[in-house]
PDB file of C-alpha atoms in Angstrom:
ATOM      1  CA  MET F   1      -0.148  -0.006  -0.105  1.00  0.00           C
ATOM      2  CA  ASP F   2       2.730   2.400  -0.617  1.00  0.00           C
ATOM      3  CA  GLY F   3       1.871   5.841  -1.536  1.00  0.00           C
ATOM      4  CA  ILE F   4      -1.599   5.706   0.150  1.00  0.00           C
ATOM      5  CA  SER F   5      -2.356   8.039   2.909  1.00  0.00           C
ATOM      6  CA  PRO F   6      -2.467   6.668   6.561  1.00  0.00           C
ATOM      7  CA  GLY F   7      -6.296   7.470   6.610  1.00  0.00           C
ATOM      8  CA  LEU F   8      -7.059   5.648   3.394  1.00  0.00           C
ATOM      9  CA  ARG F   9      -4.665   2.866   4.365  1.00  0.00           C
ATOM     10  CA  ALA F  10      -6.359   2.357   7.740  1.00  0.00           C
ATOM     11  CA  ARG F  11      -9.664   2.164   6.209  1.00  0.00           C
ATOM     12  CA  LEU F  12      -8.651  -0.523   3.920  1.00  0.00           C
ATOM     13  CA  LEU F  13      -6.852  -2.580   6.263  1.00  0.00           C
ATOM     14  CA  LEU F  14      -9.924  -2.551   8.779  1.00  0.00           C
ATOM     15  CA  ASN F  15     -12.483  -3.624   5.804  1.00  0.00           C
ATOM     16  CA  ARG F  16      -9.861  -6.150   4.834  1.00  0.00           C
ATOM     17  CA  GLN F  17      -9.870  -7.667   8.355  1.00  0.00           C
ATOM     18  CA  ASP F  18     -13.581  -7.004   8.611  1.00  0.00           C
ATOM     19  CA  PHE F  19     -12.916  -5.283  11.895  1.00  0.00           C
ATOM     20  CA  HIS F  20     -15.840  -4.362  13.911  1.00  0.00           C
ATOM     21  CA  THR F  21     -15.150  -1.559  16.863  1.00  0.00           C
ATOM     22  CA  ALA F  22     -16.370  -2.656  20.135  1.00  0.00           C
ATOM     23  CA  HIS F  23     -18.686  -0.324  22.098  1.00  0.00           C
ATOM     24  CA  ALA F  24     -17.241  -2.010  25.609  1.00  0.00           C
ATOM     25  CA  LEU F  25     -13.725  -0.732  24.459  1.00  0.00           C
ATOM     26  CA  GLY F  26     -15.202   2.781  23.729  1.00  0.00           C
ATOM     27  CA  GLN F  27     -13.324   2.531  20.171  1.00  0.00           C
ATOM     28  CA  ASN F  28     -14.391   5.653  18.128  1.00  0.00           C
ATOM     29  CA  PHE F  29     -11.263   5.991  15.494  1.00  0.00           C
ATOM     30  CA  LEU F  30      -9.853   9.160  14.204  1.00  0.00           C
ATOM     31  CA  LEU F  31      -8.862   8.257  10.603  1.00  0.00           C
ATOM     32  CA  ASP F  32      -8.666  11.918   9.171  1.00  0.00           C
ATOM     33  CA  GLU F  33      -4.938  12.845   8.942  1.00  0.00           C
ATOM     34  CA  ALA F  34      -5.657  16.380   8.347  1.00  0.00           C
ATOM     35  CA  LEU F  35      -7.510  16.778  11.511  1.00  0.00           C
ATOM     36  CA  LEU F  36      -5.070  14.651  13.417  1.00  0.00           C
ATOM     37  CA  SER F  37      -2.059  16.750  11.972  1.00  0.00           C
ATOM     38  CA  GLY F  38      -4.013  19.869  13.054  1.00  0.00           C
ATOM     39  CA  LEU F  39      -4.187  18.500  16.408  1.00  0.00           C
ATOM     40  CA  LEU F  40      -0.538  17.250  16.684  1.00  0.00           C
ATOM     41  CA  ASP F  41       0.499  20.533  15.897  1.00  0.00           C
ATOM     42  CA  LEU F  42      -1.389  21.994  18.901  1.00  0.00           C
ATOM     43  CA  SER F  43       0.368  19.377  20.802  1.00  0.00           C
ATOM     44  CA  GLY F  44       3.966  20.719  19.935  1.00  0.00           C
ATOM     45  CA  VAL F  45       5.457  17.276  19.780  1.00  0.00           C
ATOM     46  CA  GLY F  46       9.026  17.457  18.191  1.00  0.00           C
ATOM     47  CA  PRO F  47      11.864  15.536  16.993  1.00  0.00           C
ATOM     48  CA  GLU F  48      13.417  15.438  20.477  1.00  0.00           C
ATOM     49  CA  ASP F  49      10.284  13.738  22.015  1.00  0.00           C
ATOM     50  CA  ALA F  50       9.580  10.214  23.299  1.00  0.00           C
ATOM     51  CA  VAL F  51       5.641   9.894  22.947  1.00  0.00           C
ATOM     52  CA  LEU F  52       3.283   7.486  24.805  1.00  0.00           C
ATOM     53  CA  GLU F  53       0.022   6.869  22.897  1.00  0.00           C
ATOM     54  CA  ILE F  54      -2.550   5.098  24.504  1.00  0.00           C
ATOM     55  CA  GLY F  55      -5.493   3.598  22.370  1.00  0.00           C
ATOM     56  CA  PRO F  56      -3.732   3.592  18.936  1.00  0.00           C
ATOM     57  CA  GLY F  57      -6.790   2.054  17.205  1.00  0.00           C
ATOM     58  CA  ALA F  58      -6.358   1.673  13.596  1.00  0.00           C
ATOM     59  CA  GLY F  59      -2.709   3.464  13.721  1.00  0.00           C
ATOM     60  CA  VAL F  60      -3.281   6.808  11.916  1.00  0.00           C
ATOM     61  CA  MET F  61      -2.232   9.107  14.719  1.00  0.00           C
ATOM     62  CA  THR F  62       0.538   6.577  15.645  1.00  0.00           C
ATOM     63  CA  CYS F  63       1.938   6.805  11.903  1.00  0.00           C
ATOM     64  CA  LEU F  64       1.906  10.909  12.363  1.00  0.00           C
ATOM     65  CA  LEU F  65       3.735  10.651  15.734  1.00  0.00           C
ATOM     66  CA  ALA F  66       6.335   8.493  14.430  1.00  0.00           C
ATOM     67  CA  ASP F  67       7.266  11.288  11.519  1.00  0.00           C
ATOM     68  CA  ARG F  68       7.212  13.940  14.064  1.00  0.00           C
ATOM     69  CA  ALA F  69       8.742  12.195  17.385  1.00  0.00           C
ATOM     70  CA  ARG F  70      12.292  10.243  18.179  1.00  0.00           C
ATOM     71  CA  ARG F  71      10.117   7.648  19.446  1.00  0.00           C
ATOM     72  CA  VAL F  72       6.652   6.583  19.847  1.00  0.00           C
ATOM     73  CA  VAL F  73       5.153   3.728  22.099  1.00  0.00           C
ATOM     74  CA  ALA F  74       1.523   2.665  21.430  1.00  0.00           C
ATOM     75  CA  VAL F  75      -0.185   0.998  24.254  1.00  0.00           C
ATOM     76  CA  GLU F  76      -3.322  -0.831  22.934  1.00  0.00           C
ATOM     77  CA  LEU F  77      -5.660  -3.062  24.808  1.00  0.00           C
ATOM     78  CA  ASP F  78      -7.300  -5.047  21.655  1.00  0.00           C
ATOM     79  CA  ARG F  79      -5.130  -7.767  20.190  1.00  0.00           C
ATOM     80  CA  ARG F  80      -7.624  -7.821  17.471  1.00  0.00           C
ATOM     81  CA  LEU F  81      -5.748  -4.783  16.056  1.00  0.00           C
ATOM     82  CA  GLU F  82      -2.523  -6.300  16.055  1.00  0.00           C
ATOM     83  CA  PRO F  83      -2.256  -7.063  12.338  1.00  0.00           C
ATOM     84  CA  ILE F  84      -3.900  -3.927  11.279  1.00  0.00           C
ATOM     85  CA  LEU F  85      -0.961  -1.933  13.210  1.00  0.00           C
ATOM     86  CA  ARG F  86       1.528  -4.271  12.144  1.00  0.00           C
ATOM     87  CA  GLU F  87       0.909  -3.475   8.552  1.00  0.00           C
ATOM     88  CA  MET F  88      -0.028   0.281   9.309  1.00  0.00           C
ATOM     89  CA  LEU F  89       3.446   0.767  11.030  1.00  0.00           C
ATOM     90  CA  GLU F  90       5.742  -1.222   8.790  1.00  0.00           C
ATOM     91  CA  GLY F  91       8.728   0.390   7.942  1.00  0.00           C
ATOM     92  CA  LYS F  92       8.192   2.977  11.160  1.00  0.00           C
ATOM     93  CA  GLU F  93      11.380   1.951  13.227  1.00  0.00           C
ATOM     94  CA  ASN F  94      10.726   4.227  15.829  1.00  0.00           C
ATOM     95  CA  VAL F  95       7.639   3.056  16.770  1.00  0.00           C
ATOM     96  CA  ARG F  96       6.961   0.072  19.421  1.00  0.00           C
ATOM     97  CA  VAL F  97       3.346  -1.379  20.230  1.00  0.00           C
ATOM     98  CA  VAL F  98       2.428  -2.794  23.667  1.00  0.00           C
ATOM     99  CA  PHE F  99      -0.589  -4.860  24.079  1.00  0.00           C
ATOM    100  CA  ALA F 100      -1.505  -4.149  27.775  1.00  0.00           C
ATOM    101  CA  ASP F 101      -4.171  -2.478  29.773  1.00  0.00           C
ATOM    102  CA  ALA F 102      -2.643   1.076  30.226  1.00  0.00           C
ATOM    103  CA  LEU F 103      -4.590   1.437  33.226  1.00  0.00           C
ATOM    104  CA  LYS F 104      -2.683  -1.538  34.740  1.00  0.00           C
ATOM    105  CA  ALA F 105       0.824  -1.203  33.227  1.00  0.00           C
ATOM    106  CA  ASP F 106       3.728   0.600  34.470  1.00  0.00           C
ATOM    107  CA  LEU F 107       4.078   3.423  32.060  1.00  0.00           C
ATOM    108  CA  GLY F 108       7.315   4.681  33.557  1.00  0.00           C
ATOM    109  CA  GLU F 109       8.799   1.330  32.918  1.00  0.00           C
ATOM    110  CA  ILE F 110       7.467   0.936  29.548  1.00  0.00           C
ATOM    111  CA  MET F 111       9.007   4.223  28.540  1.00  0.00           C
ATOM    112  CA  GLY F 112      11.962   4.065  30.529  1.00  0.00           C
ATOM    113  CA  GLU F 113      12.684   8.147  29.934  1.00  0.00           C
ATOM    114  CA  PRO F 114      10.653  11.349  30.247  1.00  0.00           C
ATOM    115  CA  PHE F 115       7.955  11.222  27.811  1.00  0.00           C
ATOM    116  CA  ARG F 116       5.012  13.132  26.512  1.00  0.00           C
ATOM    117  CA  VAL F 117       1.392  11.791  26.435  1.00  0.00           C
ATOM    118  CA  VAL F 118      -0.730  12.094  23.231  1.00  0.00           C
ATOM    119  CA  ALA F 119      -4.058   9.888  22.991  1.00  0.00           C
ATOM    120  CA  ASN F 120      -7.435   9.448  21.731  1.00  0.00           C
ATOM    121  CA  LEU F 121      -8.514   7.964  25.001  1.00  0.00           C
ATOM    122  CA  PRO F 122     -11.591   5.533  25.317  1.00  0.00           C
ATOM    123  CA  TYR F 123     -14.007   7.888  26.984  1.00  0.00           C
ATOM    124  CA  TYR F 124     -14.809   5.527  29.983  1.00  0.00           C
ATOM    125  CA  ILE F 125     -11.078   5.594  30.946  1.00  0.00           C
ATOM    126  CA  THR F 126     -10.699   9.267  31.048  1.00  0.00           C
ATOM    127  CA  ALA F 127     -10.881   9.851  34.951  1.00  0.00           C
ATOM    128  CA  ASP F 128      -8.615   7.066  35.748  1.00  0.00           C
ATOM    129  CA  ALA F 129      -6.009   7.599  32.899  1.00  0.00           C
ATOM    130  CA  VAL F 130      -5.955  11.392  33.926  1.00  0.00           C
ATOM    131  CA  ARG F 131      -5.302  10.413  37.888  1.00  0.00           C
ATOM    132  CA  LYS F 132      -2.835   7.887  36.878  1.00  0.00           C
ATOM    133  CA  PHE F 133      -0.726  10.095  34.520  1.00  0.00           C
ATOM    134  CA  LEU F 134      -0.885  13.055  37.087  1.00  0.00           C
ATOM    135  CA  GLY F 135      -0.738  11.155  40.415  1.00  0.00           C
ATOM    136  CA  SER F 136       1.986   8.493  39.230  1.00  0.00           C
ATOM    137  CA  GLY F 137       5.244  10.301  39.664  1.00  0.00           C
ATOM    138  CA  TYR F 138       6.124   9.190  35.943  1.00  0.00           C
ATOM    139  CA  PRO F 139       8.555  11.765  34.162  1.00  0.00           C
ATOM    140  CA  ILE F 140       5.707  12.974  31.865  1.00  0.00           C
ATOM    141  CA  ARG F 141       6.291  16.263  30.293  1.00  0.00           C
ATOM    142  CA  SER F 142       3.148  17.030  29.046  1.00  0.00           C
ATOM    143  CA  VAL F 143      -0.455  15.306  28.328  1.00  0.00           C
ATOM    144  CA  HIS F 144      -2.540  15.834  25.272  1.00  0.00           C
ATOM    145  CA  ILE F 145      -5.848  14.080  25.237  1.00  0.00           C
ATOM    146  CA  MET F 146      -9.176  13.732  23.380  1.00  0.00           C
ATOM    147  CA  VAL F 147     -11.735  13.360  25.619  1.00  0.00           C
ATOM    148  CA  GLN F 148     -15.517  13.791  26.125  1.00  0.00           C
ATOM    149  CA  LYS F 149     -16.317  17.616  26.027  1.00  0.00           C
ATOM    150  CA  GLU F 150     -18.311  17.176  29.379  1.00  0.00           C
ATOM    151  CA  ALA F 151     -15.104  15.580  30.658  1.00  0.00           C
ATOM    152  CA  ALA F 152     -12.970  18.849  29.713  1.00  0.00           C
ATOM    153  CA  GLU F 153     -15.560  20.887  30.962  1.00  0.00           C
ATOM    154  CA  ARG F 154     -15.555  19.229  34.209  1.00  0.00           C
ATOM    155  CA  MET F 155     -11.511  19.511  34.259  1.00  0.00           C
ATOM    156  CA  LEU F 156     -11.683  23.312  33.487  1.00  0.00           C
ATOM    157  CA  ALA F 157     -14.615  24.098  35.909  1.00  0.00           C
ATOM    158  CA  ARG F 158     -13.713  26.668  38.936  1.00  0.00           C
ATOM    159  CA  PRO F 159     -14.582  26.440  42.591  1.00  0.00           C
ATOM    160  CA  GLY F 160     -17.984  26.968  43.658  1.00  0.00           C
ATOM    161  CA  GLU F 161     -19.360  25.847  40.033  1.00  0.00           C
ATOM    162  CA  LYS F 162     -21.835  22.728  39.549  1.00  0.00           C
ATOM    163  CA  GLN F 163     -19.048  20.851  37.793  1.00  0.00           C
ATOM    164  CA  TRP F 164     -16.433  21.638  40.240  1.00  0.00           C
ATOM    165  CA  CYS F 165     -15.477  17.939  41.276  1.00  0.00           C
ATOM    166  CA  LEU F 166     -12.491  15.960  42.639  1.00  0.00           C
ATOM    167  CA  LEU F 167     -10.937  15.350  38.848  1.00  0.00           C
ATOM    168  CA  ALA F 168     -10.943  19.122  38.532  1.00  0.00           C
ATOM    169  CA  ALA F 169      -9.302  19.665  41.618  1.00  0.00           C
ATOM    170  CA  LEU F 170      -6.612  16.867  40.983  1.00  0.00           C
ATOM    171  CA  ALA F 171      -5.880  18.019  37.294  1.00  0.00           C
ATOM    172  CA  GLN F 172      -5.729  21.994  38.365  1.00  0.00           C
ATOM    173  CA  TYR F 173      -3.188  20.910  41.398  1.00  0.00           C
ATOM    174  CA  TYR F 174      -1.188  18.884  38.983  1.00  0.00           C
ATOM    175  CA  ALA F 175      -1.422  20.825  35.630  1.00  0.00           C
ATOM    176  CA  ARG F 176      -2.289  23.955  33.972  1.00  0.00           C
ATOM    177  CA  VAL F 177      -5.474  22.705  31.890  1.00  0.00           C
ATOM    178  CA  ARG F 178      -6.478  24.302  28.774  1.00  0.00           C
ATOM    179  CA  LEU F 179      -9.008  23.428  25.986  1.00  0.00           C
ATOM    180  CA  LEU F 180      -7.483  23.493  22.511  1.00  0.00           C
ATOM    181  CA  ALA F 181     -10.041  22.271  20.218  1.00  0.00           C
ATOM    182  CA  GLU F 182     -13.117  20.804  19.989  1.00  0.00           C
ATOM    183  CA  VAL F 183     -14.184  17.962  17.655  1.00  0.00           C
ATOM    184  CA  PRO F 184     -17.352  17.144  16.185  1.00  0.00           C
ATOM    185  CA  PRO F 185     -19.010  13.394  16.204  1.00  0.00           C
ATOM    186  CA  GLU F 186     -18.664  13.186  12.677  1.00  0.00           C
ATOM    187  CA  ALA F 187     -14.788  13.243  12.591  1.00  0.00           C
ATOM    188  CA  PHE F 188     -14.821   9.726  14.336  1.00  0.00           C
ATOM    189  CA  GLU F 189     -15.768   6.216  12.875  1.00  0.00           C
ATOM    190  CA  PRO F 190     -18.158   5.288  14.277  1.00  0.00           C
ATOM    191  CA  GLN F 191     -19.718   8.386  15.287  1.00  0.00           C
ATOM    192  CA  PRO F 192     -19.930   8.867  19.210  1.00  0.00           C
ATOM    193  CA  HIS F 193     -23.229  10.426  20.535  1.00  0.00           C
ATOM    194  CA  VAL F 194     -21.452  13.486  22.200  1.00  0.00           C
ATOM    195  CA  MET F 195     -18.857  16.364  21.165  1.00  0.00           C
ATOM    196  CA  SER F 196     -15.413  15.737  21.957  1.00  0.00           C
ATOM    197  CA  ALA F 197     -12.502  18.037  23.121  1.00  0.00           C
ATOM    198  CA  PHE F 198      -8.885  18.056  22.732  1.00  0.00           C
ATOM    199  CA  LEU F 199      -7.458  18.949  25.869  1.00  0.00           C
ATOM    200  CA  GLU F 200      -3.754  19.901  27.267  1.00  0.00           C
ATOM    201  CA  LEU F 201      -2.501  19.521  30.653  1.00  0.00           C
ATOM    202  CA  GLU F 202       0.845  20.918  31.318  1.00  0.00           C
ATOM    203  CA  LEU F 203       2.461  19.587  34.328  1.00  0.00           C
ATOM    204  CA  TYR F 204       3.538  21.981  36.721  1.00  0.00           C
ATOM    205  CA  GLU F 205       6.930  22.153  38.061  1.00  0.00           C
ATOM    206  CA  GLN F 206       6.082  24.075  41.040  1.00  0.00           C
ATOM    207  CA  ARG F 207       2.472  23.424  41.985  1.00  0.00           C
ATOM    208  CA  PRO F 208      -0.205  25.914  42.738  1.00  0.00           C
ATOM    209  CA  VAL F 209      -0.154  25.119  46.604  1.00  0.00           C
ATOM    210  CA  ARG F 210       2.221  23.445  48.696  1.00  0.00           C
ATOM    211  CA  PRO F 211       0.493  21.376  51.368  1.00  0.00           C
ATOM    212  CA  ARG F 212       2.843  20.130  54.019  1.00  0.00           C
ATOM    213  CA  GLU F 213       1.530  16.517  53.883  1.00  0.00           C
ATOM    214  CA  GLU F 214       0.958  15.905  50.432  1.00  0.00           C
ATOM    215  CA  GLN F 215      -0.875  12.588  51.087  1.00  0.00           C
ATOM    216  CA  LYS F 216      -2.999  13.898  53.656  1.00  0.00           C
ATOM    217  CA  PHE F 217      -4.018  16.760  51.338  1.00  0.00           C
ATOM    218  CA  LEU F 218      -4.932  14.423  48.457  1.00  0.00           C
ATOM    219  CA  ARG F 219      -7.054  12.364  50.832  1.00  0.00           C
ATOM    220  CA  LEU F 220      -8.489  15.619  51.983  1.00  0.00           C
ATOM    221  CA  LEU F 221      -9.706  16.524  48.338  1.00  0.00           C
ATOM    222  CA  SER F 222     -11.266  13.026  47.975  1.00  0.00           C
ATOM    223  CA  ALA F 223     -13.056  13.240  51.319  1.00  0.00           C
ATOM    224  CA  GLY F 224     -14.195  16.801  50.051  1.00  0.00           C
ATOM    225  CA  PHE F 225     -16.039  15.391  47.249  1.00  0.00           C
ATOM    226  CA  ALA F 226     -16.910  12.258  48.669  1.00  0.00           C
ATOM    227  CA  MET F 227     -20.586  12.632  49.430  1.00  0.00           C
ATOM    228  CA  ARG F 228     -21.648  16.252  47.944  1.00  0.00           C
ATOM    229  CA  ARG F 229     -24.888  16.684  49.646  1.00  0.00           C
ATOM    230  CA  LYS F 230     -23.066  16.476  53.263  1.00  0.00           C
ATOM    231  CA  THR F 231     -21.228  19.145  54.767  1.00  0.00           C
ATOM    232  CA  LEU F 232     -17.559  19.003  54.763  1.00  0.00           C
ATOM    233  CA  ALA F 233     -17.301  18.365  58.281  1.00  0.00           C
ATOM    234  CA  ASN F 234     -19.575  15.274  58.133  1.00  0.00           C
ATOM    235  CA  ASN F 235     -17.168  14.151  55.243  1.00  0.00           C
ATOM    236  CA  LEU F 236     -14.075  14.679  57.462  1.00  0.00           C
ATOM    237  CA  SER F 237     -15.916  12.723  60.076  1.00  0.00           C
ATOM    238  CA  ALA F 238     -16.396   9.846  58.045  1.00  0.00           C
ATOM    239  CA  SER F 239     -12.920   9.925  56.091  1.00  0.00           C
ATOM    240  CA  PHE F 240     -10.755  10.794  59.061  1.00  0.00           C
ATOM    241  CA  GLY F 241     -12.537   9.298  61.880  1.00  0.00           C
ATOM    242  CA  LEU F 242     -12.976  12.778  63.753  1.00  0.00           C
ATOM    243  CA  SER F 243     -15.591  13.529  65.949  1.00  0.00           C
ATOM    244  CA  LYS F 244     -18.092  15.928  64.669  1.00  0.00           C
ATOM    245  CA  GLU F 245     -16.773  18.472  66.935  1.00  0.00           C
ATOM    246  CA  ALA F 246     -13.295  18.081  66.094  1.00  0.00           C
ATOM    247  CA  ALA F 247     -14.071  18.283  62.614  1.00  0.00           C
ATOM    248  CA  ARG F 248     -15.730  21.579  62.997  1.00  0.00           C
ATOM    249  CA  GLU F 249     -12.896  23.002  64.980  1.00  0.00           C
ATOM    250  CA  ALA F 250     -10.735  21.976  62.249  1.00  0.00           C
ATOM    251  CA  LEU F 251     -12.635  23.952  59.464  1.00  0.00           C
ATOM    252  CA  LEU F 252     -12.598  27.058  62.099  1.00  0.00           C
ATOM    253  CA  SER F 253      -9.113  26.943  62.914  1.00  0.00           C
ATOM    254  CA  ALA F 254      -8.471  27.048  59.044  1.00  0.00           C
ATOM    255  CA  GLY F 255     -10.604  30.100  58.709  1.00  0.00           C
ATOM    256  CA  LEU F 256     -13.657  28.223  57.158  1.00  0.00           C
ATOM    257  CA  ASP F 257     -17.186  27.790  57.872  1.00  0.00           C
ATOM    258  CA  ALA F 258     -18.513  24.773  59.713  1.00  0.00           C
ATOM    259  CA  ARG F 259     -21.058  24.086  57.328  1.00  0.00           C
ATOM    260  CA  VAL F 260     -19.285  24.875  54.390  1.00  0.00           C
ATOM    261  CA  ARG F 261     -19.233  22.027  51.599  1.00  0.00           C
ATOM    262  CA  GLY F 262     -16.326  20.515  49.880  1.00  0.00           C
ATOM    263  CA  GLU F 263     -17.209  21.719  46.365  1.00  0.00           C
ATOM    264  CA  ALA F 264     -17.101  25.546  47.578  1.00  0.00           C
ATOM    265  CA  LEU F 265     -13.628  25.073  48.269  1.00  0.00           C
ATOM    266  CA  THR F 266     -10.603  26.223  46.488  1.00  0.00           C
ATOM    267  CA  LEU F 267      -7.125  24.479  46.476  1.00  0.00           C
ATOM    268  CA  GLU F 268      -5.659  27.097  48.579  1.00  0.00           C
ATOM    269  CA  GLU F 269      -8.419  26.458  51.383  1.00  0.00           C
ATOM    270  CA  PHE F 270      -7.940  22.683  50.648  1.00  0.00           C
ATOM    271  CA  CYS F 271      -4.415  23.539  51.553  1.00  0.00           C
ATOM    272  CA  ARG F 272      -4.977  25.458  54.496  1.00  0.00           C
ATOM    273  CA  LEU F 273      -7.188  23.215  56.121  1.00  0.00           C
ATOM    274  CA  SER F 274      -4.889  20.013  55.511  1.00  0.00           C
ATOM    275  CA  ASP F 275      -2.104  21.873  56.826  1.00  0.00           C
ATOM    276  CA  SER F 276      -4.365  22.617  59.995  1.00  0.00           C
ATOM    277  CA  MET F 277      -5.156  19.147  60.861  1.00  0.00           C
ATOM    278  CA  ASP F 278      -2.158  18.137  62.519  1.00  0.00           C
TER     279      ASP F 278
END
């Protein structure tokens, strides 16, 4: 298939293999190389970069990444795609495909060096994947991911807004989050029933808050959003084994209303509360 564009080559191979996407695996492939090239331009991936791709699908973005980056590792769960990826990536000596569950694999060990993440994520793993990318301690330089637009809006939400949630708090603690592009359903095969968004998470060298005990702070974030209808004092009691009075005192000592709910707090206020809970 020499001389055929990656997108057309992928379509031909998918048809030849009589490949049917699996809804349970969240398979919505991007085969338009013009669209993908534009997204990769936005990602800033260059010739010095090692790139981790999660869910290469039919391999169109993988091919384009191989032409831009020094090294590409694509992690794919569905082994049915092996013959398609093998043919798509023939001659791409700087690409390695690993068949594994990206949520369970040691991505740092797979990469073995600092890397960037670029992925058209299966939408059902978005929250778990983002948590793994950001909280793993892996030497990740940046994350550029296609997600459901609703998930992007959650990660961009601000304190006090309806969509402010644990995922938003974690994302904004670890990274500067930016929406780079919106992508309509018709760009995918098969078409999802939702709008999609290409999101950038640029990991901070110095985070916006610096809690004295990070693990306590992260545990407090989880507690703060655990039961949204309850006050933060109730959630503190349940998660930290505090008496109601001790939880109220902790909030007051951090300068917070004893009746406040977790979704009303900023990262700075969560940090202050964490530091006050000695």
